[in-house]
């Protein structure tokens, strides 16, 4: 019996409608789909799937999604229209009927999608297997790093997973331990290396890409790179304070600090602190960086720094 592996992109499409620049969880999801597309022997046995407001599932070939997503690299202002057209085409397609033995992989959370878990319960009763990827449980372990409603929303999501999941794939032993302690999940859990590389690591920095170093007064090896959404957990405030002290001590011989990341939740105070610590102008903040530009920044930095207080590896 032929079975199909579906990859849920419901929440990913919603995210991309707001921003073509993927980070964190979205990057893992996109890179997984691109890797799956490259496996030609699996092309006929896997697809993307979307849960609609009419509580129906609709399928689209992985290659079709990947083809549309790649156009986000072109810095073309019409890309959002192309994405909307793609999403509309998916919404107008006929619903797909999943068969017993089919598998649906969920690589990112769909937080507030009405009827989502009720539908998954129906699918499981029909013999469809649901596999979830767990990046972290931080909103429950450290709710102080998030907005006031994040703990409630995440609790709803993770405890529903504990009900409907046939198995949970974790990104580390630390995440697996946290997940089991919080939920008491009794079905299989695995720690799996997805064996995918981030697209920026493979990007050609000379391909349709501006010279991001020259654009921001950077040169080879004269800056330290910090990549991550600006929010309390990532600890940008501490690094900014350190850079202020280093700048006062070493002057022009101190390398610049380049912070790459969008402004996230609870970030207003952090941004103000970074501004106060940047009297010497040695801190540079960049947003909406394309992969070819991120490739430049990684390849030519002095070193990278990551000071997060907690991540999916502990």
PDB file of C-alpha atoms in Angstrom:
ATOM      1  CA  UNK A   1       0.000   0.000   0.000  1.00  0.00           C
ATOM      2  CA  UNK A   2       1.387   3.388  -1.020  1.00  0.00           C
ATOM      3  CA  UNK A   3       1.517   5.935   1.761  1.00  0.00           C
ATOM      4  CA  UNK A   4       2.270   9.639   1.725  1.00  0.00           C
ATOM      5  CA  UNK A   5       4.353  11.731   4.093  1.00  0.00           C
ATOM      6  CA  UNK A   6       2.806  15.175   4.508  1.00  0.00           C
ATOM      7  CA  UNK A   7       4.562  18.220   5.964  1.00  0.00           C
ATOM      8  CA  UNK A   8       2.224  20.734   7.574  1.00  0.00           C
ATOM      9  CA  UNK A   9       2.910  24.334   6.446  1.00  0.00           C
ATOM     10  CA  UNK A  10      -0.234  25.966   7.858  1.00  0.00           C
ATOM     11  CA  UNK A  11       1.523  28.288  10.301  1.00  0.00           C
ATOM     12  CA  UNK A  12       4.535  28.746   8.022  1.00  0.00           C
ATOM     13  CA  UNK A  13       2.374  30.319   5.313  1.00  0.00           C
ATOM     14  CA  UNK A  14       0.848  32.659   7.891  1.00  0.00           C
ATOM     15  CA  UNK A  15       4.347  33.677   9.032  1.00  0.00           C
ATOM     16  CA  UNK A  16       5.633  34.262   5.495  1.00  0.00           C
ATOM     17  CA  UNK A  17       2.728  36.542   4.691  1.00  0.00           C
ATOM     18  CA  UNK A  18       4.168  38.906   7.315  1.00  0.00           C
ATOM     19  CA  UNK A  19       7.855  38.405   6.582  1.00  0.00           C
ATOM     20  CA  UNK A  20       9.853  36.600   3.870  1.00  0.00           C
ATOM     21  CA  UNK A  21      12.868  36.435   6.189  1.00  0.00           C
ATOM     22  CA  UNK A  22      12.832  33.145   8.078  1.00  0.00           C
ATOM     23  CA  UNK A  23      14.499  32.721  11.467  1.00  0.00           C
ATOM     24  CA  UNK A  24      14.671  30.034  14.107  1.00  0.00           C
ATOM     25  CA  UNK A  25      11.783  27.573  13.872  1.00  0.00           C
ATOM     26  CA  UNK A  26      10.757  28.785  10.424  1.00  0.00           C
ATOM     27  CA  UNK A  27      14.280  28.316   9.112  1.00  0.00           C
ATOM     28  CA  UNK A  28      14.387  24.726  10.345  1.00  0.00           C
ATOM     29  CA  UNK A  29      11.054  24.045   8.657  1.00  0.00           C
ATOM     30  CA  UNK A  30      12.004  25.616   5.335  1.00  0.00           C
ATOM     31  CA  UNK A  31      15.421  23.972   5.230  1.00  0.00           C
ATOM     32  CA  UNK A  32      13.792  20.593   5.919  1.00  0.00           C
ATOM     33  CA  UNK A  33      11.366  21.069   3.031  1.00  0.00           C
ATOM     34  CA  UNK A  34      14.179  22.121   0.693  1.00  0.00           C
ATOM     35  CA  UNK A  35      16.172  19.046   1.705  1.00  0.00           C
ATOM     36  CA  UNK A  36      13.123  16.833   1.163  1.00  0.00           C
ATOM     37  CA  UNK A  37      12.578  18.345  -2.284  1.00  0.00           C
ATOM     38  CA  UNK A  38      16.179  17.505  -3.209  1.00  0.00           C
ATOM     39  CA  UNK A  39      15.554  13.811  -2.520  1.00  0.00           C
ATOM     40  CA  UNK A  40      14.108  12.945  -5.915  1.00  0.00           C
ATOM     41  CA  UNK A  41      13.342   9.360  -4.900  1.00  0.00           C
ATOM     42  CA  UNK A  42      10.872  10.740  -2.316  1.00  0.00           C
ATOM     43  CA  UNK A  43       9.248  13.279  -4.617  1.00  0.00           C
ATOM     44  CA  UNK A  44       6.189  11.139  -5.294  1.00  0.00           C
ATOM     45  CA  UNK A  45       5.691  10.028  -1.705  1.00  0.00           C
ATOM     46  CA  UNK A  46       5.684  13.376   0.137  1.00  0.00           C
ATOM     47  CA  UNK A  47       3.833  16.686  -0.058  1.00  0.00           C
ATOM     48  CA  UNK A  48       2.988  19.841   1.877  1.00  0.00           C
ATOM     49  CA  UNK A  49      -0.381  20.111   3.561  1.00  0.00           C
ATOM     50  CA  UNK A  50      -2.415  23.087   4.812  1.00  0.00           C
ATOM     51  CA  UNK A  51      -5.339  23.214   7.261  1.00  0.00           C
ATOM     52  CA  UNK A  52      -7.937  25.727   6.105  1.00  0.00           C
ATOM     53  CA  UNK A  53     -10.571  27.849   7.890  1.00  0.00           C
ATOM     54  CA  UNK A  54     -13.201  25.424   6.576  1.00  0.00           C
ATOM     55  CA  UNK A  55     -11.515  22.679   8.663  1.00  0.00           C
ATOM     56  CA  UNK A  56     -10.347  20.845   5.528  1.00  0.00           C
ATOM     57  CA  UNK A  57      -6.832  19.787   4.597  1.00  0.00           C
ATOM     58  CA  UNK A  58      -5.363  20.676   1.214  1.00  0.00           C
ATOM     59  CA  UNK A  59      -2.193  19.350  -0.327  1.00  0.00           C
ATOM     60  CA  UNK A  60       0.430  20.899  -2.590  1.00  0.00           C
ATOM     61  CA  UNK A  61       3.671  19.397  -3.985  1.00  0.00           C
ATOM     62  CA  UNK A  62       6.746  20.274  -1.962  1.00  0.00           C
ATOM     63  CA  UNK A  63       8.491  21.495  -5.103  1.00  0.00           C
ATOM     64  CA  UNK A  64       5.717  24.060  -5.705  1.00  0.00           C
ATOM     65  CA  UNK A  65       6.168  25.580  -2.251  1.00  0.00           C
ATOM     66  CA  UNK A  66       9.978  25.547  -2.546  1.00  0.00           C
ATOM     67  CA  UNK A  67       9.816  27.225  -5.949  1.00  0.00           C
ATOM     68  CA  UNK A  68       7.739  30.083  -4.550  1.00  0.00           C
ATOM     69  CA  UNK A  69       9.847  30.426  -1.401  1.00  0.00           C
ATOM     70  CA  UNK A  70      13.125  30.681  -3.309  1.00  0.00           C
ATOM     71  CA  UNK A  71      11.868  33.849  -4.948  1.00  0.00           C
ATOM     72  CA  UNK A  72      11.975  35.569  -1.563  1.00  0.00           C
ATOM     73  CA  UNK A  73      15.761  35.779  -1.987  1.00  0.00           C
ATOM     74  CA  UNK A  74      15.456  38.085  -4.964  1.00  0.00           C
ATOM     75  CA  UNK A  75      14.474  41.142  -2.901  1.00  0.00           C
ATOM     76  CA  UNK A  76      11.541  41.530  -5.280  1.00  0.00           C
ATOM     77  CA  UNK A  77       8.763  43.610  -3.765  1.00  0.00           C
ATOM     78  CA  UNK A  78       6.237  41.567  -5.726  1.00  0.00           C
ATOM     79  CA  UNK A  79       7.125  38.427  -3.793  1.00  0.00           C
ATOM     80  CA  UNK A  80       4.380  38.882  -1.201  1.00  0.00           C
ATOM     81  CA  UNK A  81       1.854  39.019  -4.029  1.00  0.00           C
ATOM     82  CA  UNK A  82       3.298  35.809  -5.450  1.00  0.00           C
ATOM     83  CA  UNK A  83       3.015  34.152  -2.046  1.00  0.00           C
ATOM     84  CA  UNK A  84      -0.584  35.328  -1.676  1.00  0.00           C
ATOM     85  CA  UNK A  85      -1.380  33.946  -5.113  1.00  0.00           C
ATOM     86  CA  UNK A  86       0.175  30.620  -4.133  1.00  0.00           C
ATOM     87  CA  UNK A  87      -1.766  30.502  -0.858  1.00  0.00           C
ATOM     88  CA  UNK A  88      -4.968  31.376  -2.729  1.00  0.00           C
ATOM     89  CA  UNK A  89      -4.357  28.577  -5.221  1.00  0.00           C
ATOM     90  CA  UNK A  90      -3.922  26.129  -2.365  1.00  0.00           C
ATOM     91  CA  UNK A  91      -7.092  27.385  -0.654  1.00  0.00           C
ATOM     92  CA  UNK A  92      -9.095  26.968  -3.869  1.00  0.00           C
ATOM     93  CA  UNK A  93      -7.910  23.415  -4.507  1.00  0.00           C
ATOM     94  CA  UNK A  94      -9.960  20.363  -3.643  1.00  0.00           C
ATOM     95  CA  UNK A  95      -9.571  18.991  -0.117  1.00  0.00           C
ATOM     96  CA  UNK A  96      -7.290  15.997   0.251  1.00  0.00           C
ATOM     97  CA  UNK A  97      -8.438  12.777   1.908  1.00  0.00           C
ATOM     98  CA  UNK A  98      -5.666  11.272   3.992  1.00  0.00           C
ATOM     99  CA  UNK A  99      -5.496   7.496   4.041  1.00  0.00           C
ATOM    100  CA  UNK A 100      -4.675   5.049   6.781  1.00  0.00           C
ATOM    101  CA  UNK A 101      -0.905   4.736   7.042  1.00  0.00           C
ATOM    102  CA  UNK A 102      -0.206   8.274   5.858  1.00  0.00           C
ATOM    103  CA  UNK A 103       2.062  10.358   8.111  1.00  0.00           C
ATOM    104  CA  UNK A 104       1.807  14.067   8.874  1.00  0.00           C
ATOM    105  CA  UNK A 105       4.905  15.840  10.200  1.00  0.00           C
ATOM    106  CA  UNK A 106       4.495  19.041  12.198  1.00  0.00           C
ATOM    107  CA  UNK A 107       7.778  20.971  12.274  1.00  0.00           C
ATOM    108  CA  UNK A 108       6.355  24.189  13.718  1.00  0.00           C
ATOM    109  CA  UNK A 109       3.503  25.105  16.051  1.00  0.00           C
ATOM    110  CA  UNK A 110       0.115  26.218  14.767  1.00  0.00           C
ATOM    111  CA  UNK A 111      -0.842  28.266  17.781  1.00  0.00           C
ATOM    112  CA  UNK A 112      -4.310  29.635  17.225  1.00  0.00           C
ATOM    113  CA  UNK A 113      -5.837  27.586  14.423  1.00  0.00           C
ATOM    114  CA  UNK A 114      -9.429  26.744  15.287  1.00  0.00           C
ATOM    115  CA  UNK A 115     -10.425  23.102  14.914  1.00  0.00           C
ATOM    116  CA  UNK A 116      -6.826  22.012  14.374  1.00  0.00           C
ATOM    117  CA  UNK A 117      -6.456  19.419  17.095  1.00  0.00           C
ATOM    118  CA  UNK A 118     -10.043  18.208  16.688  1.00  0.00           C
ATOM    119  CA  UNK A 119      -9.195  17.405  13.077  1.00  0.00           C
ATOM    120  CA  UNK A 120      -6.011  15.622  14.109  1.00  0.00           C
ATOM    121  CA  UNK A 121      -8.006  13.415  16.464  1.00  0.00           C
ATOM    122  CA  UNK A 122     -10.244  12.458  13.546  1.00  0.00           C
ATOM    123  CA  UNK A 123      -7.222  11.722  11.354  1.00  0.00           C
ATOM    124  CA  UNK A 124      -5.704   9.446  13.977  1.00  0.00           C
ATOM    125  CA  UNK A 125      -8.950   7.535  14.299  1.00  0.00           C
ATOM    126  CA  UNK A 126      -8.675   6.902  10.568  1.00  0.00           C
ATOM    127  CA  UNK A 127      -5.170   5.465  10.905  1.00  0.00           C
ATOM    128  CA  UNK A 128      -3.151   8.578  10.035  1.00  0.00           C
ATOM    129  CA  UNK A 129      -0.016   9.016  12.126  1.00  0.00           C
ATOM    130  CA  UNK A 130       0.920  12.441  13.536  1.00  0.00           C
ATOM    131  CA  UNK A 131       4.584  13.171  14.270  1.00  0.00           C
ATOM    132  CA  UNK A 132       5.594  16.416  15.993  1.00  0.00           C
ATOM    133  CA  UNK A 133       9.006  18.061  16.139  1.00  0.00           C
ATOM    134  CA  UNK A 134       9.757  19.662  19.509  1.00  0.00           C
ATOM    135  CA  UNK A 135      12.199  22.578  19.399  1.00  0.00           C
ATOM    136  CA  UNK A 136      11.942  23.590  23.059  1.00  0.00           C
ATOM    137  CA  UNK A 137       9.565  23.988  26.010  1.00  0.00           C
ATOM    138  CA  UNK A 138      10.893  27.360  27.144  1.00  0.00           C
ATOM    139  CA  UNK A 139       7.545  29.227  27.462  1.00  0.00           C
ATOM    140  CA  UNK A 140       6.584  26.796  30.231  1.00  0.00           C
ATOM    141  CA  UNK A 141       9.985  26.585  31.911  1.00  0.00           C
ATOM    142  CA  UNK A 142      10.712  30.324  31.796  1.00  0.00           C
ATOM    143  CA  UNK A 143       7.451  32.237  31.174  1.00  0.00           C
ATOM    144  CA  UNK A 144       9.098  35.456  32.359  1.00  0.00           C
ATOM    145  CA  UNK A 145      10.896  35.675  29.003  1.00  0.00           C
ATOM    146  CA  UNK A 146       7.634  35.817  27.064  1.00  0.00           C
ATOM    147  CA  UNK A 147       4.444  37.846  26.759  1.00  0.00           C
ATOM    148  CA  UNK A 148       1.735  37.242  29.345  1.00  0.00           C
ATOM    149  CA  UNK A 149      -0.402  35.022  27.138  1.00  0.00           C
ATOM    150  CA  UNK A 150       2.433  32.917  25.701  1.00  0.00           C
ATOM    151  CA  UNK A 151       2.419  30.425  28.576  1.00  0.00           C
ATOM    152  CA  UNK A 152      -1.331  29.808  28.150  1.00  0.00           C
ATOM    153  CA  UNK A 153      -1.108  29.408  24.373  1.00  0.00           C
ATOM    154  CA  UNK A 154       1.941  27.158  24.564  1.00  0.00           C
ATOM    155  CA  UNK A 155       0.360  25.048  27.320  1.00  0.00           C
ATOM    156  CA  UNK A 156      -2.692  24.447  25.146  1.00  0.00           C
ATOM    157  CA  UNK A 157      -0.476  23.457  22.221  1.00  0.00           C
ATOM    158  CA  UNK A 158       1.940  21.154  24.033  1.00  0.00           C
ATOM    159  CA  UNK A 159      -0.670  19.298  26.066  1.00  0.00           C
ATOM    160  CA  UNK A 160      -2.772  18.702  22.958  1.00  0.00           C
ATOM    161  CA  UNK A 161       0.334  17.286  21.320  1.00  0.00           C
ATOM    162  CA  UNK A 162       0.607  14.862  24.230  1.00  0.00           C
ATOM    163  CA  UNK A 163      -2.889  13.640  23.317  1.00  0.00           C
ATOM    164  CA  UNK A 164      -2.722  13.382  19.513  1.00  0.00           C
ATOM    165  CA  UNK A 165       0.941  12.642  18.732  1.00  0.00           C
ATOM    166  CA  UNK A 166       1.964   9.146  17.729  1.00  0.00           C
ATOM    167  CA  UNK A 167       5.563  10.158  18.349  1.00  0.00           C
ATOM    168  CA  UNK A 168       7.574  13.274  19.167  1.00  0.00           C
ATOM    169  CA  UNK A 169      10.942  14.086  17.635  1.00  0.00           C
ATOM    170  CA  UNK A 170      13.176  16.301  19.780  1.00  0.00           C
ATOM    171  CA  UNK A 171      16.160  18.384  18.754  1.00  0.00           C
ATOM    172  CA  UNK A 172      18.217  17.419  21.825  1.00  0.00           C
ATOM    173  CA  UNK A 173      18.281  15.264  24.934  1.00  0.00           C
ATOM    174  CA  UNK A 174      17.597  18.417  26.952  1.00  0.00           C
ATOM    175  CA  UNK A 175      14.380  19.113  25.040  1.00  0.00           C
ATOM    176  CA  UNK A 176      13.299  15.478  25.325  1.00  0.00           C
ATOM    177  CA  UNK A 177      13.875  15.547  29.086  1.00  0.00           C
ATOM    178  CA  UNK A 178      11.950  18.822  29.469  1.00  0.00           C
ATOM    179  CA  UNK A 179       9.056  17.594  27.311  1.00  0.00           C
ATOM    180  CA  UNK A 180       8.664  14.316  29.177  1.00  0.00           C
ATOM    181  CA  UNK A 181       8.862  16.031  32.572  1.00  0.00           C
ATOM    182  CA  UNK A 182       6.135  18.505  31.602  1.00  0.00           C
ATOM    183  CA  UNK A 183       3.716  16.130  29.878  1.00  0.00           C
ATOM    184  CA  UNK A 184       4.378  12.568  31.029  1.00  0.00           C
ATOM    185  CA  UNK A 185       4.131  11.561  27.352  1.00  0.00           C
ATOM    186  CA  UNK A 186       4.196   7.753  27.109  1.00  0.00           C
ATOM    187  CA  UNK A 187       4.454   7.145  23.365  1.00  0.00           C
ATOM    188  CA  UNK A 188       7.794   7.097  21.482  1.00  0.00           C
ATOM    189  CA  UNK A 189      10.130  10.084  21.650  1.00  0.00           C
ATOM    190  CA  UNK A 190      13.341  10.394  19.675  1.00  0.00           C
ATOM    191  CA  UNK A 191      16.299  12.735  19.508  1.00  0.00           C
ATOM    192  CA  UNK A 192      17.019  13.123  15.805  1.00  0.00           C
ATOM    193  CA  UNK A 193      19.633  14.979  13.793  1.00  0.00           C
ATOM    194  CA  UNK A 194      17.686  16.320  10.819  1.00  0.00           C
ATOM    195  CA  UNK A 195      20.957  16.375   8.882  1.00  0.00           C
ATOM    196  CA  UNK A 196      20.182  19.672   7.183  1.00  0.00           C
ATOM    197  CA  UNK A 197      22.395  22.714   6.804  1.00  0.00           C
ATOM    198  CA  UNK A 198      21.053  26.270   6.976  1.00  0.00           C
ATOM    199  CA  UNK A 199      20.625  27.813   3.558  1.00  0.00           C
ATOM    200  CA  UNK A 200      22.873  30.754   4.387  1.00  0.00           C
ATOM    201  CA  UNK A 201      25.759  28.329   4.922  1.00  0.00           C
ATOM    202  CA  UNK A 202      25.325  27.171   1.333  1.00  0.00           C
ATOM    203  CA  UNK A 203      24.419  30.531  -0.191  1.00  0.00           C
ATOM    204  CA  UNK A 204      26.621  32.145  -2.793  1.00  0.00           C
ATOM    205  CA  UNK A 205      27.418  35.518  -1.254  1.00  0.00           C
ATOM    206  CA  UNK A 206      28.143  36.973  -4.693  1.00  0.00           C
ATOM    207  CA  UNK A 207      24.840  35.872  -6.217  1.00  0.00           C
ATOM    208  CA  UNK A 208      22.486  38.866  -6.621  1.00  0.00           C
ATOM    209  CA  UNK A 209      23.590  40.172  -3.247  1.00  0.00           C
ATOM    210  CA  UNK A 210      24.769  43.543  -2.022  1.00  0.00           C
ATOM    211  CA  UNK A 211      28.076  43.912  -0.225  1.00  0.00           C
ATOM    212  CA  UNK A 212      26.613  44.062   3.263  1.00  0.00           C
ATOM    213  CA  UNK A 213      30.043  44.661   4.816  1.00  0.00           C
ATOM    214  CA  UNK A 214      30.767  47.757   2.751  1.00  0.00           C
ATOM    215  CA  UNK A 215      27.208  49.008   3.204  1.00  0.00           C
ATOM    216  CA  UNK A 216      27.684  49.170   6.981  1.00  0.00           C
ATOM    217  CA  UNK A 217      31.328  50.141   7.312  1.00  0.00           C
ATOM    218  CA  UNK A 218      32.552  46.651   8.142  1.00  0.00           C
ATOM    219  CA  UNK A 219      35.719  44.940   6.983  1.00  0.00           C
ATOM    220  CA  UNK A 220      37.157  41.446   7.154  1.00  0.00           C
ATOM    221  CA  UNK A 221      37.603  40.339  10.738  1.00  0.00           C
ATOM    222  CA  UNK A 222      36.877  43.721  12.359  1.00  0.00           C
ATOM    223  CA  UNK A 223      33.482  42.743  13.804  1.00  0.00           C
ATOM    224  CA  UNK A 224      31.945  40.113  16.049  1.00  0.00           C
ATOM    225  CA  UNK A 225      28.611  38.637  14.985  1.00  0.00           C
ATOM    226  CA  UNK A 226      25.579  37.976  17.210  1.00  0.00           C
ATOM    227  CA  UNK A 227      22.552  36.440  15.457  1.00  0.00           C
ATOM    228  CA  UNK A 228      19.166  36.074  17.119  1.00  0.00           C
ATOM    229  CA  UNK A 229      15.810  37.774  17.635  1.00  0.00           C
ATOM    230  CA  UNK A 230      16.095  40.668  20.087  1.00  0.00           C
ATOM    231  CA  UNK A 231      14.191  39.509  23.158  1.00  0.00           C
ATOM    232  CA  UNK A 232      15.047  39.037  26.861  1.00  0.00           C
ATOM    233  CA  UNK A 233      16.060  35.377  26.602  1.00  0.00           C
ATOM    234  CA  UNK A 234      18.744  36.047  24.006  1.00  0.00           C
ATOM    235  CA  UNK A 235      20.620  38.301  26.445  1.00  0.00           C
ATOM    236  CA  UNK A 236      21.542  41.111  24.057  1.00  0.00           C
ATOM    237  CA  UNK A 237      21.559  43.593  26.943  1.00  0.00           C
ATOM    238  CA  UNK A 238      24.489  41.866  28.651  1.00  0.00           C
ATOM    239  CA  UNK A 239      26.537  41.730  25.452  1.00  0.00           C
ATOM    240  CA  UNK A 240      25.810  45.401  24.706  1.00  0.00           C
ATOM    241  CA  UNK A 241      27.041  46.344  28.186  1.00  0.00           C
ATOM    242  CA  UNK A 242      30.201  44.301  27.660  1.00  0.00           C
ATOM    243  CA  UNK A 243      30.792  46.002  24.304  1.00  0.00           C
ATOM    244  CA  UNK A 244      30.423  49.400  25.877  1.00  0.00           C
ATOM    245  CA  UNK A 245      33.152  48.535  28.401  1.00  0.00           C
ATOM    246  CA  UNK A 246      35.378  47.050  25.694  1.00  0.00           C
ATOM    247  CA  UNK A 247      34.952  50.145  23.539  1.00  0.00           C
ATOM    248  CA  UNK A 248      35.843  52.446  26.441  1.00  0.00           C
ATOM    249  CA  UNK A 249      38.910  50.364  27.193  1.00  0.00           C
ATOM    250  CA  UNK A 250      40.288  49.632  23.721  1.00  0.00           C
ATOM    251  CA  UNK A 251      38.882  52.435  21.597  1.00  0.00           C
ATOM    252  CA  UNK A 252      39.200  51.980  17.839  1.00  0.00           C
ATOM    253  CA  UNK A 253      41.031  48.676  18.264  1.00  0.00           C
ATOM    254  CA  UNK A 254      37.849  47.140  19.657  1.00  0.00           C
ATOM    255  CA  UNK A 255      35.951  45.243  16.929  1.00  0.00           C
ATOM    256  CA  UNK A 256      32.393  46.240  16.185  1.00  0.00           C
ATOM    257  CA  UNK A 257      29.449  44.165  17.410  1.00  0.00           C
ATOM    258  CA  UNK A 258      27.003  43.308  14.631  1.00  0.00           C
ATOM    259  CA  UNK A 259      23.599  42.201  15.919  1.00  0.00           C
ATOM    260  CA  UNK A 260      21.432  40.479  13.298  1.00  0.00           C
ATOM    261  CA  UNK A 261      17.824  39.826  14.256  1.00  0.00           C
ATOM    262  CA  UNK A 262      14.321  41.162  14.185  1.00  0.00           C
ATOM    263  CA  UNK A 263      12.866  42.955  17.210  1.00  0.00           C
ATOM    264  CA  UNK A 264      10.777  40.465  19.162  1.00  0.00           C
ATOM    265  CA  UNK A 265       8.577  40.610  22.220  1.00  0.00           C
ATOM    266  CA  UNK A 266       9.477  42.522  25.370  1.00  0.00           C
ATOM    267  CA  UNK A 267      12.256  44.198  23.395  1.00  0.00           C
ATOM    268  CA  UNK A 268      11.565  47.909  23.878  1.00  0.00           C
ATOM    269  CA  UNK A 269      13.740  48.185  26.987  1.00  0.00           C
ATOM    270  CA  UNK A 270      16.477  46.057  25.427  1.00  0.00           C
ATOM    271  CA  UNK A 271      16.626  48.254  22.328  1.00  0.00           C
ATOM    272  CA  UNK A 272      16.843  51.352  24.517  1.00  0.00           C
ATOM    273  CA  UNK A 273      19.660  49.776  26.522  1.00  0.00           C
ATOM    274  CA  UNK A 274      21.573  48.882  23.352  1.00  0.00           C
ATOM    275  CA  UNK A 275      21.182  52.482  22.179  1.00  0.00           C
ATOM    276  CA  UNK A 276      22.535  53.783  25.505  1.00  0.00           C
ATOM    277  CA  UNK A 277      25.497  51.388  25.328  1.00  0.00           C
ATOM    278  CA  UNK A 278      26.344  52.461  21.773  1.00  0.00           C
ATOM    279  CA  UNK A 279      27.748  55.944  22.359  1.00  0.00           C
ATOM    280  CA  UNK A 280      30.874  54.966  20.430  1.00  0.00           C
ATOM    281  CA  UNK A 281      28.867  53.665  17.460  1.00  0.00           C
ATOM    282  CA  UNK A 282      30.531  50.250  17.656  1.00  0.00           C
ATOM    283  CA  UNK A 283      27.238  48.329  17.776  1.00  0.00           C
ATOM    284  CA  UNK A 284      25.436  47.766  14.471  1.00  0.00           C
ATOM    285  CA  UNK A 285      21.910  46.314  14.325  1.00  0.00           C
ATOM    286  CA  UNK A 286      20.703  44.720  11.068  1.00  0.00           C
ATOM    287  CA  UNK A 287      17.223  43.366  10.302  1.00  0.00           C
ATOM    288  CA  UNK A 288      15.689  41.483   7.356  1.00  0.00           C
ATOM    289  CA  UNK A 289      19.046  40.167   6.185  1.00  0.00           C
ATOM    290  CA  UNK A 290      18.914  37.896   3.142  1.00  0.00           C
ATOM    291  CA  UNK A 291      20.719  34.568   3.236  1.00  0.00           C
ATOM    292  CA  UNK A 292      23.462  35.676   0.837  1.00  0.00           C
ATOM    293  CA  UNK A 293      24.141  38.663   3.129  1.00  0.00           C
ATOM    294  CA  UNK A 294      24.108  36.484   6.237  1.00  0.00           C
ATOM    295  CA  UNK A 295      26.611  34.220   4.483  1.00  0.00           C
ATOM    296  CA  UNK A 296      28.931  37.211   4.059  1.00  0.00           C
ATOM    297  CA  UNK A 297      28.602  38.203   7.699  1.00  0.00           C
ATOM    298  CA  UNK A 298      29.357  34.714   8.992  1.00  0.00           C
ATOM    299  CA  UNK A 299      32.283  34.097   6.661  1.00  0.00           C
ATOM    300  CA  UNK A 300      34.106  37.334   7.403  1.00  0.00           C
ATOM    301  CA  UNK A 301      33.481  37.960  11.107  1.00  0.00           C
ATOM    302  CA  UNK A 302      36.212  37.753  13.766  1.00  0.00           C
ATOM    303  CA  UNK A 303      34.077  35.296  15.724  1.00  0.00           C
ATOM    304  CA  UNK A 304      30.444  34.819  16.770  1.00  0.00           C
ATOM    305  CA  UNK A 305      28.888  35.228  20.205  1.00  0.00           C
ATOM    306  CA  UNK A 306      25.711  33.618  21.539  1.00  0.00           C
ATOM    307  CA  UNK A 307      24.694  34.350  25.106  1.00  0.00           C
ATOM    308  CA  UNK A 308      21.115  33.041  25.293  1.00  0.00           C
ATOM    309  CA  UNK A 309      19.960  32.102  28.786  1.00  0.00           C
ATOM    310  CA  UNK A 310      18.199  28.957  27.586  1.00  0.00           C
ATOM    311  CA  UNK A 311      17.668  27.219  24.256  1.00  0.00           C
ATOM    312  CA  UNK A 312      16.405  23.904  22.966  1.00  0.00           C
ATOM    313  CA  UNK A 313      19.659  22.210  23.903  1.00  0.00           C
ATOM    314  CA  UNK A 314      19.518  23.262  27.556  1.00  0.00           C
TER     315      UNK A 314
END
